[in-house]
Coordinates of N, CA and C in Angstrom, one line a residue:
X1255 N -30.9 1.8 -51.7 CA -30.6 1.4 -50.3 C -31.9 0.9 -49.7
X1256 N -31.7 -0.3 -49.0 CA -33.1 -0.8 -48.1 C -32.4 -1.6 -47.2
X1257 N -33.2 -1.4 -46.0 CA -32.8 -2.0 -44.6 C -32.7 -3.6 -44.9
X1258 N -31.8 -4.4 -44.2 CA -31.7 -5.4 -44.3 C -33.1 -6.4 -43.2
X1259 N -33.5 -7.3 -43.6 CA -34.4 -7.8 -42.7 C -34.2 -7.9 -41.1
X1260 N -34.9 -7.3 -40.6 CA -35.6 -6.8 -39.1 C -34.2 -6.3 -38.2
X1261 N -33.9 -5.2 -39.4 CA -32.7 -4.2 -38.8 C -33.4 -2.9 -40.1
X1262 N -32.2 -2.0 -39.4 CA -32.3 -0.9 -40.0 C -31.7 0.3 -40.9
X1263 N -31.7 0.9 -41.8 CA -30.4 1.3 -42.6 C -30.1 2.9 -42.1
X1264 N -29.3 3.1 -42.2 CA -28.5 4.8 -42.0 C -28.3 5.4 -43.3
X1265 N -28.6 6.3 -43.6 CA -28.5 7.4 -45.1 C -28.0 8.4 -44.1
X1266 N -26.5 8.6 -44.3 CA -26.4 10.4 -43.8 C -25.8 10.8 -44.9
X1267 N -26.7 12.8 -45.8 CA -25.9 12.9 -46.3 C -27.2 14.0 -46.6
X1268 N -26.9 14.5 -47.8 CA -27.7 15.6 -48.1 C -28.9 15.3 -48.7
X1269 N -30.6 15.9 -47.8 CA -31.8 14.6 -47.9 C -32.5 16.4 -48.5
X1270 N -33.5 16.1 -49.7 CA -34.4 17.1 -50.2 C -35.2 17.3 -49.2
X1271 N -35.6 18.9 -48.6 CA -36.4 19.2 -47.1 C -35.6 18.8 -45.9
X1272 N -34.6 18.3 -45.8 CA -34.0 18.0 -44.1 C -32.7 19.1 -44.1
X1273 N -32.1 18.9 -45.3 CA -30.9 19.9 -45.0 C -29.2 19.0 -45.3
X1274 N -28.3 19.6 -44.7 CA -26.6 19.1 -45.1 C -26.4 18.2 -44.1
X1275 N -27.0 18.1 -42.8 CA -26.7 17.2 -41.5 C -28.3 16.3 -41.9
X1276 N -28.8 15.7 -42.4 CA -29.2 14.9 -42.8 C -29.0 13.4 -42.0
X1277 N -30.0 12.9 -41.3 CA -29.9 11.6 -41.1 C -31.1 10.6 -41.2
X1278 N -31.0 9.6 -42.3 CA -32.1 9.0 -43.0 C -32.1 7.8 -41.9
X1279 N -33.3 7.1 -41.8 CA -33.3 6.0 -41.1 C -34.5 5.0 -41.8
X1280 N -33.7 3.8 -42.6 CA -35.0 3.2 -43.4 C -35.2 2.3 -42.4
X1281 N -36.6 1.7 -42.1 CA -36.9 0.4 -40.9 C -37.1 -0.8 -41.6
X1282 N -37.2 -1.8 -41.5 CA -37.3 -2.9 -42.1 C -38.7 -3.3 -42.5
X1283 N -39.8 -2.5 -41.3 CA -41.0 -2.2 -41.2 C -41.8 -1.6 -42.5
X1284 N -40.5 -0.9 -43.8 CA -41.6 -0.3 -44.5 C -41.9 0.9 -44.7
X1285 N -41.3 1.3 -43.1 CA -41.4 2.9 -42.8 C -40.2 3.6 -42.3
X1286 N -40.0 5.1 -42.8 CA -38.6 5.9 -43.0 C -38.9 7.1 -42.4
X1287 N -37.8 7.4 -41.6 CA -38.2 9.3 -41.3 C -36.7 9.6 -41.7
X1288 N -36.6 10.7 -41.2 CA -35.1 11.9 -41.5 C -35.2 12.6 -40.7
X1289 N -34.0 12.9 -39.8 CA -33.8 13.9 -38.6 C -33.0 14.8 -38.9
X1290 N -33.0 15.8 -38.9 CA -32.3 17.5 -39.5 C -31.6 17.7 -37.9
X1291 N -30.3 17.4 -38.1 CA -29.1 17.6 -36.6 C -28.6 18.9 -37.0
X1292 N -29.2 19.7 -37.3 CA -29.1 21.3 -38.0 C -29.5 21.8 -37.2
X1293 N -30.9 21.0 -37.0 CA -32.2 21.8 -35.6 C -32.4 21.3 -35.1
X1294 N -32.5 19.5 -34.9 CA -32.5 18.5 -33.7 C -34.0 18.9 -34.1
X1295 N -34.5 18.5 -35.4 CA -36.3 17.9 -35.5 C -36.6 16.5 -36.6
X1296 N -37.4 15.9 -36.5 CA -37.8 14.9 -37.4 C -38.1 15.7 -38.3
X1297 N -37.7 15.8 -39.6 CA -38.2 16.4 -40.9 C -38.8 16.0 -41.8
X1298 N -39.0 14.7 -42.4 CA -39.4 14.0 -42.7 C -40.2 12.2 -42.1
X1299 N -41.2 12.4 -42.9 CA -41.7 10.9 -42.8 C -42.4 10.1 -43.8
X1300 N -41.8 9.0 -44.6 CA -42.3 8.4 -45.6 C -42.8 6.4 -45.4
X1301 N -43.2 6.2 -46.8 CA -43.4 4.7 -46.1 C -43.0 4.1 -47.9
X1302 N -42.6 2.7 -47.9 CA -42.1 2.4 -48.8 C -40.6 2.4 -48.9
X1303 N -40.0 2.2 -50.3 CA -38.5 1.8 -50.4 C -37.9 3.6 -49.5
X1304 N -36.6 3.2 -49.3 CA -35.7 4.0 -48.8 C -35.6 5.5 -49.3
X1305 N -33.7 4.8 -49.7 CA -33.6 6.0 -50.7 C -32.9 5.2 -51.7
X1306 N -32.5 6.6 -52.6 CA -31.6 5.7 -53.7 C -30.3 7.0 -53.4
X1307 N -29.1 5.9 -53.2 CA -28.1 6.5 -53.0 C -27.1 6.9 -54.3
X1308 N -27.5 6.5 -55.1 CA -27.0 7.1 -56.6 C -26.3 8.4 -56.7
X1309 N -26.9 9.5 -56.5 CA -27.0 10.8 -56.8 C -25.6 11.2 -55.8
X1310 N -25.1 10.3 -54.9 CA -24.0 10.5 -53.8 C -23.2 10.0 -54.0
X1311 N -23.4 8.6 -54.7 CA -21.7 7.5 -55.1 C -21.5 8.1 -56.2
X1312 N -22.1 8.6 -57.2 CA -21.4 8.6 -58.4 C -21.2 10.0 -58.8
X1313 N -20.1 10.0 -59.9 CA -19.4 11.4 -59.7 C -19.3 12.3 -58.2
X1314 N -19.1 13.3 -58.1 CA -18.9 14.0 -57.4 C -19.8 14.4 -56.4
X1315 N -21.0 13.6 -56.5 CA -21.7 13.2 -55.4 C -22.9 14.7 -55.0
X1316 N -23.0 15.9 -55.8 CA -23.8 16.7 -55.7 C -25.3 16.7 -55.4
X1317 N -26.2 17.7 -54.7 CA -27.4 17.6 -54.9 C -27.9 17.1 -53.4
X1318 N -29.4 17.5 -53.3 CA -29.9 16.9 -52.4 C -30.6 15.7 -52.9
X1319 N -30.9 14.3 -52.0 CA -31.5 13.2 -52.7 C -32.9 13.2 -51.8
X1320 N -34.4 13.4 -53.2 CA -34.8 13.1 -52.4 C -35.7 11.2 -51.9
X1321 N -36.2 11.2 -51.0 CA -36.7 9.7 -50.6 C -37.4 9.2 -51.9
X1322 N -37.0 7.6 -51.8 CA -37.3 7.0 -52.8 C -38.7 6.3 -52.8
X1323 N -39.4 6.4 -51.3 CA -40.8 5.8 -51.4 C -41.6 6.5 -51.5
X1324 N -42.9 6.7 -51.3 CA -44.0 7.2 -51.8 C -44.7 7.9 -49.9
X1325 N -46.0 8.7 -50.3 CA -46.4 9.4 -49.2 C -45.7 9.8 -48.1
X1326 N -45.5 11.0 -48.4 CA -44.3 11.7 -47.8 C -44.2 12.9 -46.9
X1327 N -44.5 13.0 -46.1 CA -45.5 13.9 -44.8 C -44.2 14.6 -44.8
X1328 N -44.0 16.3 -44.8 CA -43.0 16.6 -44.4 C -43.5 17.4 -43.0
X1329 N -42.7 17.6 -41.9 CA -42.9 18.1 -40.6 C -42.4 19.6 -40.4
X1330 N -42.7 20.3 -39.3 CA -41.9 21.6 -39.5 C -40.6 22.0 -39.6
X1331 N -40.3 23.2 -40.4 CA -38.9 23.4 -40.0 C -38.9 24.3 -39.4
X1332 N -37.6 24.4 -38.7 CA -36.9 25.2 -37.6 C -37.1 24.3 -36.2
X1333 N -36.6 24.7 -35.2 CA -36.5 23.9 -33.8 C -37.6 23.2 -33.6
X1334 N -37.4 22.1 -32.9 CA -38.9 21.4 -32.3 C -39.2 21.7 -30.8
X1335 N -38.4 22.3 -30.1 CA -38.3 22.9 -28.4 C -38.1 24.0 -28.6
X1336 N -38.7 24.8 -27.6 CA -38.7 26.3 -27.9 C -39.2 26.7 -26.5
X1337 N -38.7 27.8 -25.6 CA -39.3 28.5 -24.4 C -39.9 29.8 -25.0
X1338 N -41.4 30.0 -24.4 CA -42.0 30.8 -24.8 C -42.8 31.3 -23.7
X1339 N -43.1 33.0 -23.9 CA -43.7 33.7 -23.1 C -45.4 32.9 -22.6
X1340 N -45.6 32.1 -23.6 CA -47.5 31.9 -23.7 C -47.4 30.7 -24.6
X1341 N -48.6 30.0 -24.2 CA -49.1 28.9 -25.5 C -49.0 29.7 -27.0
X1342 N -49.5 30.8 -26.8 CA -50.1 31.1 -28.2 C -48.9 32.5 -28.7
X1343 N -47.9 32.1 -28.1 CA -46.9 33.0 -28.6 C -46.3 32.6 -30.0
X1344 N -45.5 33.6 -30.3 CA -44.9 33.0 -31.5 C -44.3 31.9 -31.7
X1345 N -43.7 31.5 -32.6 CA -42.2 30.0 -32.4 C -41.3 30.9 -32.9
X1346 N -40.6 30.6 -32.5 CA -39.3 31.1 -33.2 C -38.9 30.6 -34.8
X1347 N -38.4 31.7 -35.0 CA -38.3 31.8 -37.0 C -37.0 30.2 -37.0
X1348 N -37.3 29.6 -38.0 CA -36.6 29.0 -38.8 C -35.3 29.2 -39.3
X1349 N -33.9 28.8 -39.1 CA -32.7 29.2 -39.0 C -32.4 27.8 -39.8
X1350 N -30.8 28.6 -40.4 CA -30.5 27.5 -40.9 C -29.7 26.4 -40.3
X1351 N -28.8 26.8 -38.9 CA -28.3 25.7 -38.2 C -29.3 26.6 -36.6
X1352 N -29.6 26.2 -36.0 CA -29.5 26.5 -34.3 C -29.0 26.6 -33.5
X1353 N -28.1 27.7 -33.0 CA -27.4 28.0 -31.9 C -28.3 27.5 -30.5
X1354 N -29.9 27.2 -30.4 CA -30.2 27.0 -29.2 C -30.3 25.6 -29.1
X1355 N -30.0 24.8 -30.0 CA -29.7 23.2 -28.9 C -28.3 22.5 -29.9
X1356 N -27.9 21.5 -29.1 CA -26.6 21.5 -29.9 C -26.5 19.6 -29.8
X1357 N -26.2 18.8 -30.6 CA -26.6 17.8 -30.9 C -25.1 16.8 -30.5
X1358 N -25.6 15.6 -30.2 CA -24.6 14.6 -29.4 C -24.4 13.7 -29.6
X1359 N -24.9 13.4 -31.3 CA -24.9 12.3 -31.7 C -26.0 10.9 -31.3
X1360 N -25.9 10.1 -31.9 CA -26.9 9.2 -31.6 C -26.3 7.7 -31.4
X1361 N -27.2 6.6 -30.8 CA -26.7 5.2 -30.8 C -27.3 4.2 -31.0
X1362 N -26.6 3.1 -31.4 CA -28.4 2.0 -32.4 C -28.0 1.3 -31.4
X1363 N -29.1 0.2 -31.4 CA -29.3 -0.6 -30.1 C -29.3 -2.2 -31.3
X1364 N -29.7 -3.0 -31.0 CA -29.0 -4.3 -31.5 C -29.5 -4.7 -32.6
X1365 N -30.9 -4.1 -33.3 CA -31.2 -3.8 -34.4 C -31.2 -2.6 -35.2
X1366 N -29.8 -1.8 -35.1 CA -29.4 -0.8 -35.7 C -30.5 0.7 -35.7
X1367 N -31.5 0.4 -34.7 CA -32.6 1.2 -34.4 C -31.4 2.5 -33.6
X1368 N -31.7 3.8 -34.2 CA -30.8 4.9 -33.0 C -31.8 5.5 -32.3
X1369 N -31.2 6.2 -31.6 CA -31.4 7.0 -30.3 C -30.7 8.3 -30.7
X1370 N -31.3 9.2 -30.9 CA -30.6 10.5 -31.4 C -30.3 11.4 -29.8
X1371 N -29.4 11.8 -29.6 CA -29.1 12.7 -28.2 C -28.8 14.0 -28.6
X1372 N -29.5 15.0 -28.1 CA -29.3 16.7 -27.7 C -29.6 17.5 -26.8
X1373 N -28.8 18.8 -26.6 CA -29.5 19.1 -25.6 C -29.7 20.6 -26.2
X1374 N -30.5 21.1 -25.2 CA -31.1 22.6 -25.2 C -30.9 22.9 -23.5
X1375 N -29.8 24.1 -23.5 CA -29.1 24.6 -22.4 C -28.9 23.2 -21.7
X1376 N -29.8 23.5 -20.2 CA -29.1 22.5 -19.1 C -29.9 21.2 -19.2
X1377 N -30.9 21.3 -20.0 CA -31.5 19.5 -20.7 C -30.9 19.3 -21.7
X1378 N -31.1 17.6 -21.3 CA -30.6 16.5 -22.1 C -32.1 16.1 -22.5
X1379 N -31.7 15.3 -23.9 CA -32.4 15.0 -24.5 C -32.2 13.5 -25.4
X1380 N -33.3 12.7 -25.1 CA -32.9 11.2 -25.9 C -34.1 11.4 -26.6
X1381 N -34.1 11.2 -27.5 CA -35.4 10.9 -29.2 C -35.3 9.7 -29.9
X1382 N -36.2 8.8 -29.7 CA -36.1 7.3 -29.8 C -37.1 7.1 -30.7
X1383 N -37.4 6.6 -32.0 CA -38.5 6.6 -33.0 C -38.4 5.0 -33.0
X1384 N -39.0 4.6 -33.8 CA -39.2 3.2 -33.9 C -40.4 2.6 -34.5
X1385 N -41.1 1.5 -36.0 CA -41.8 1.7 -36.1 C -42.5 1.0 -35.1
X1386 N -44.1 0.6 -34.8 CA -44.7 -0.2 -33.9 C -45.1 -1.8 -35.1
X1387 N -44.6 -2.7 -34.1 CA -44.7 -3.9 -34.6 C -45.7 -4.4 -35.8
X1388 N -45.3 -5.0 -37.1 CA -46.7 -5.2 -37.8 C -47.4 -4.4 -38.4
X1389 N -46.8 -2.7 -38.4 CA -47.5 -1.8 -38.7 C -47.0 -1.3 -39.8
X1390 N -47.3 -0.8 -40.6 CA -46.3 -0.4 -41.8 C -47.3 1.0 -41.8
X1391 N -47.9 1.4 -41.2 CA -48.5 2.7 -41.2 C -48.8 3.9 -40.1
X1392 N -47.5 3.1 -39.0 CA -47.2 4.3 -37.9 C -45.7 4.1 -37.1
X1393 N -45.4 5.3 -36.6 CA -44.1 5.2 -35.8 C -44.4 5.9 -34.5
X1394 N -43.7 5.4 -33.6 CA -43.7 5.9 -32.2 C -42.5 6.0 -31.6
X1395 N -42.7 7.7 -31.6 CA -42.0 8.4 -31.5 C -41.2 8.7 -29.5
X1396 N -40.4 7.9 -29.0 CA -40.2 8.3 -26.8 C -39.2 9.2 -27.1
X1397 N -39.9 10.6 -26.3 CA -38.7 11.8 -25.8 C -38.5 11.9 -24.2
X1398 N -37.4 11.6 -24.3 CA -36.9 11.3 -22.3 C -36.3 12.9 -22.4
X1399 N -36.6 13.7 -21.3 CA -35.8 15.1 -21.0 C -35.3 14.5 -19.4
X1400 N -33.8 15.4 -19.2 CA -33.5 15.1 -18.2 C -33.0 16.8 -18.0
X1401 N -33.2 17.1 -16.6 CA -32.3 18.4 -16.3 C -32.3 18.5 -14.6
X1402 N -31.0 19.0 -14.1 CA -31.1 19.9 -12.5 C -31.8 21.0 -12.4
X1403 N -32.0 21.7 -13.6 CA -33.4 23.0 -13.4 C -33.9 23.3 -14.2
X1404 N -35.1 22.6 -14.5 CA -36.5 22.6 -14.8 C -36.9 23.7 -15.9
X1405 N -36.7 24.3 -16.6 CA -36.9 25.7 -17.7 C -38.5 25.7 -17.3
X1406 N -38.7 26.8 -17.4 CA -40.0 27.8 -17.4 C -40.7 27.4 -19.0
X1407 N -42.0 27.4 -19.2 CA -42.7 27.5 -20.2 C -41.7 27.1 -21.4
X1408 N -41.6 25.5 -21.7 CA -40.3 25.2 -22.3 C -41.7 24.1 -23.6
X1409 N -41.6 24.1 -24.8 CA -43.0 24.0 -25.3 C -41.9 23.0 -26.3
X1410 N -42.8 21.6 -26.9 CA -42.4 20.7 -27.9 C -43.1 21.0 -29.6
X1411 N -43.1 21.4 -30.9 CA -43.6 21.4 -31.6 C -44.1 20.2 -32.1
X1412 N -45.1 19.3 -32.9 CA -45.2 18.6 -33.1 C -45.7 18.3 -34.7
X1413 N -46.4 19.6 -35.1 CA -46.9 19.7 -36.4 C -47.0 21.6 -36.5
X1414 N -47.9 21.7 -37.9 CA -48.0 22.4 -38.5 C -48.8 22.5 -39.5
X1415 N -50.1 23.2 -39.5 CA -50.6 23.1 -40.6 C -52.3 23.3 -39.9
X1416 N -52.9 22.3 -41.3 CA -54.1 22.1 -41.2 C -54.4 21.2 -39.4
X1417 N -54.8 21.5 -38.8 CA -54.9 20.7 -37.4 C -56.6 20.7 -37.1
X1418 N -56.8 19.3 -36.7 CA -57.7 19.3 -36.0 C -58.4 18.3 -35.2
X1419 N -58.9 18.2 -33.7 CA -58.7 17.1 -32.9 C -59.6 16.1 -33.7
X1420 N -59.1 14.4 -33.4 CA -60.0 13.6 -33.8 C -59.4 12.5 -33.3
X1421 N -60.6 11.3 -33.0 CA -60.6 9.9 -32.5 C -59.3 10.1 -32.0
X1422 N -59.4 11.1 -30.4 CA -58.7 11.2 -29.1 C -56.9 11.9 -29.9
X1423 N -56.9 12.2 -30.9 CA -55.5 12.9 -31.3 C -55.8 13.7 -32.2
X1424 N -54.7 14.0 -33.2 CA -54.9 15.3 -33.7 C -54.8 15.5 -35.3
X1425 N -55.4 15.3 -36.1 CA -55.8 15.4 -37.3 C -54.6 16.4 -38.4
X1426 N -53.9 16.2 -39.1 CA -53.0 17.1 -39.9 C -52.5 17.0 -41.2
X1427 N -53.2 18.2 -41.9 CA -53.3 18.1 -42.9 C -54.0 17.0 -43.6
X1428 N -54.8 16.2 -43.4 CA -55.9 15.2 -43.7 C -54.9 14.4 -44.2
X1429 N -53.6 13.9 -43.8 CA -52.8 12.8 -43.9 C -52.0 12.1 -43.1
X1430 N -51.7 13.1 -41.5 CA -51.2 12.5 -40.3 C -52.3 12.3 -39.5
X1431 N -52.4 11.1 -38.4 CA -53.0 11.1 -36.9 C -52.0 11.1 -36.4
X1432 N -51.9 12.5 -35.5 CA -50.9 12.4 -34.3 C -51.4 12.4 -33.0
X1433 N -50.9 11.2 -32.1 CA -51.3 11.1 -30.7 C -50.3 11.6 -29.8
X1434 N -50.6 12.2 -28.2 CA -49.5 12.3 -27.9 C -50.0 11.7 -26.2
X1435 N -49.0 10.9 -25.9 CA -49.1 10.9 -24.1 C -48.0 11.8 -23.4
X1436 N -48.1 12.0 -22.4 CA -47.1 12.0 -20.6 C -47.1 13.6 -21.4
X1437 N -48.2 14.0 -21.9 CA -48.5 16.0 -21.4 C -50.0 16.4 -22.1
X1438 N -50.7 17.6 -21.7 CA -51.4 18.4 -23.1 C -51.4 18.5 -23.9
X1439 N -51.5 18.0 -24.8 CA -51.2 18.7 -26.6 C -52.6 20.1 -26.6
X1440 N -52.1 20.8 -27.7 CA -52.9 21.5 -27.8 C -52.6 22.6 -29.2
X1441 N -53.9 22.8 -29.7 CA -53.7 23.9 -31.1 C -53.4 25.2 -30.9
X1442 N -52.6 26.0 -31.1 CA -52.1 27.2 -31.1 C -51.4 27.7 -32.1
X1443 N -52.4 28.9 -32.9 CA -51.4 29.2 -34.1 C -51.0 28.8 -34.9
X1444 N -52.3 27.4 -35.5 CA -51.9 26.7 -36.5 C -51.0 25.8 -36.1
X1445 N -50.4 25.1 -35.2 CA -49.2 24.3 -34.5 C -49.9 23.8 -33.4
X1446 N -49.1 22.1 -34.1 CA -49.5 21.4 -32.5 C -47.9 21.3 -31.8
X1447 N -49.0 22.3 -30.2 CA -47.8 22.4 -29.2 C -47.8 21.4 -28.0
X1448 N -46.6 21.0 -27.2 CA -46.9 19.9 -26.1 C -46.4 21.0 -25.3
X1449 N -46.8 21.5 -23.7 CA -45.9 22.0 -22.6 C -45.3 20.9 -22.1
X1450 N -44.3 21.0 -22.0 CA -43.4 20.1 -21.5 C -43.4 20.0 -19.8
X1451 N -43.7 19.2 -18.8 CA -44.4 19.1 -17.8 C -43.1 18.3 -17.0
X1452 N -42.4 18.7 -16.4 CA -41.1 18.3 -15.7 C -41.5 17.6 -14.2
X1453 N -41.5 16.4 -14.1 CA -41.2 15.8 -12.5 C -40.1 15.4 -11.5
X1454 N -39.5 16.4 -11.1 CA -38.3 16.0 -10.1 C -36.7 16.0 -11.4
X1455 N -37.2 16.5 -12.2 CA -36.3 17.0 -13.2 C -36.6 16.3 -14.2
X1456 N -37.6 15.3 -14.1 CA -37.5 14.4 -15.6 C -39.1 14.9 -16.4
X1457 N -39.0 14.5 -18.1 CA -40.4 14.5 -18.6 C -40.1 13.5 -19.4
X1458 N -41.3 13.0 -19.7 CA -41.2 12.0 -20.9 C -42.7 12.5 -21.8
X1459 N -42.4 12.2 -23.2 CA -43.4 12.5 -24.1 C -43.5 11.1 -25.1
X1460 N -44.8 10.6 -25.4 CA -44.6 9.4 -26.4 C -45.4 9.9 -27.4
X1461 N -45.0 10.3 -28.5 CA -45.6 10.5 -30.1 C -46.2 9.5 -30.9
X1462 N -47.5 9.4 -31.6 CA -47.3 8.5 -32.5 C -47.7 8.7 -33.9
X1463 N -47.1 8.9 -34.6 CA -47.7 9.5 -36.0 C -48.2 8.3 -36.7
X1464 N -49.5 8.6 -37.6 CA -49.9 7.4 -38.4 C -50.5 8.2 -39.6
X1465 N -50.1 7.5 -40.9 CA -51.0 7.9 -41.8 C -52.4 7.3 -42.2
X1466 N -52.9 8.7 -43.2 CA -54.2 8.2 -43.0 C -54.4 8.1 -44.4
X1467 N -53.5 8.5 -45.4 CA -53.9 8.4 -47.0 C -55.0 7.2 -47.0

């Protein structure tokens, strides 16, 4: 499978590390992530060919498939939003579907680009990826929250792992740069956390993951 020129392909189905709710997204750009609607998180992120859909058309279609291109960052699992007593509190354990946010499908816009929709309680939630123009070595990542009341200490995950700040973002595992605008980022417990910073009911967060292989 590969995106048709300057649109984008859809893989849903069972992805190695994302899970049974699986949704692949190849860009025309080069560059591919996978969103786990199990937990409403980006699970994956690769660069190069797609997938290969083989393992699903033929026979009886078993198995997880994993991505067909090369350097392959996988992201955390379990929830990416989480309310928490403290920055440096725990996250919550890793489950296999999530009772705390519940997913609403998503919509492509005129180059088959989606917009994944969920919410957690009384927010809504739009997650808009996309690569940046010309770049075959980063994606940027807009989260719009919307709510009538505002959640208390309501925290975004972003990574996991090796972290450490560099040239103004955040260093991970010596193969992602993650930048973040519209909050704090900050290292806690091994995890990059964002507080999510609500104005008149709305936040916005802009992500931008880049590799560094």
């Amino acid at each position: 499978i590969e995106p048709p020129e300057n649109e984008a392909a859809i893989y849903r189905n069972f992805i190695s590390d994302v899970g049974p709710r699986a949704i692949g997204v190849g860009y025309s750009e080069a560059v591919n992530l996978a969103f786990d609607a199990n937990n409403m998180r980006l699970a994956l992120l690769w660069q190069g060919s797609f997938m290969d859909g083989a393992r699903h058309w033929n026979g009886r279609g078993q198995g997880y498939q994993p991505p067909a291109g090369e350097n392959v960052i996988k992201l955390p699992q379990g929830v990416a939003f989480a309310q928490l007593d403290s920055a440096d509190a725990a996250w919550p354990a890793a489950e296999y579907r999530t009772k705390d946010l519940r997913f609403r499908g998503y919509q492509l816009d005129k180059r088959q680009h989606p917009t994944f929709r969920y919410e957690r309680g009384n927010v809504s939630i739009t997650d808009t990826p996309a690569p940046l123009p010309d770049n075959e070595d980063q994606i940027k990542r807009t989260l719009q929250l919307k709510t009538k009341d505002a959640p208390s200490n309501l925290y975004f995950r972003a990574a996991a792992g090796n972290i450490v700040a560099k040239d103004g973002g955040f260093l991970v595992n010596d193969e992602l740069l993650i930048s973040v605008k519209g909050s704090g980022a900050g290292i806690h417990n091994n995890e990059l956390r964002v507080p999510i910073q609500f104005r008149k009911g709305t936040a916005q967060l802009e992500i931008t993951y880049a590799w560094v292989f």
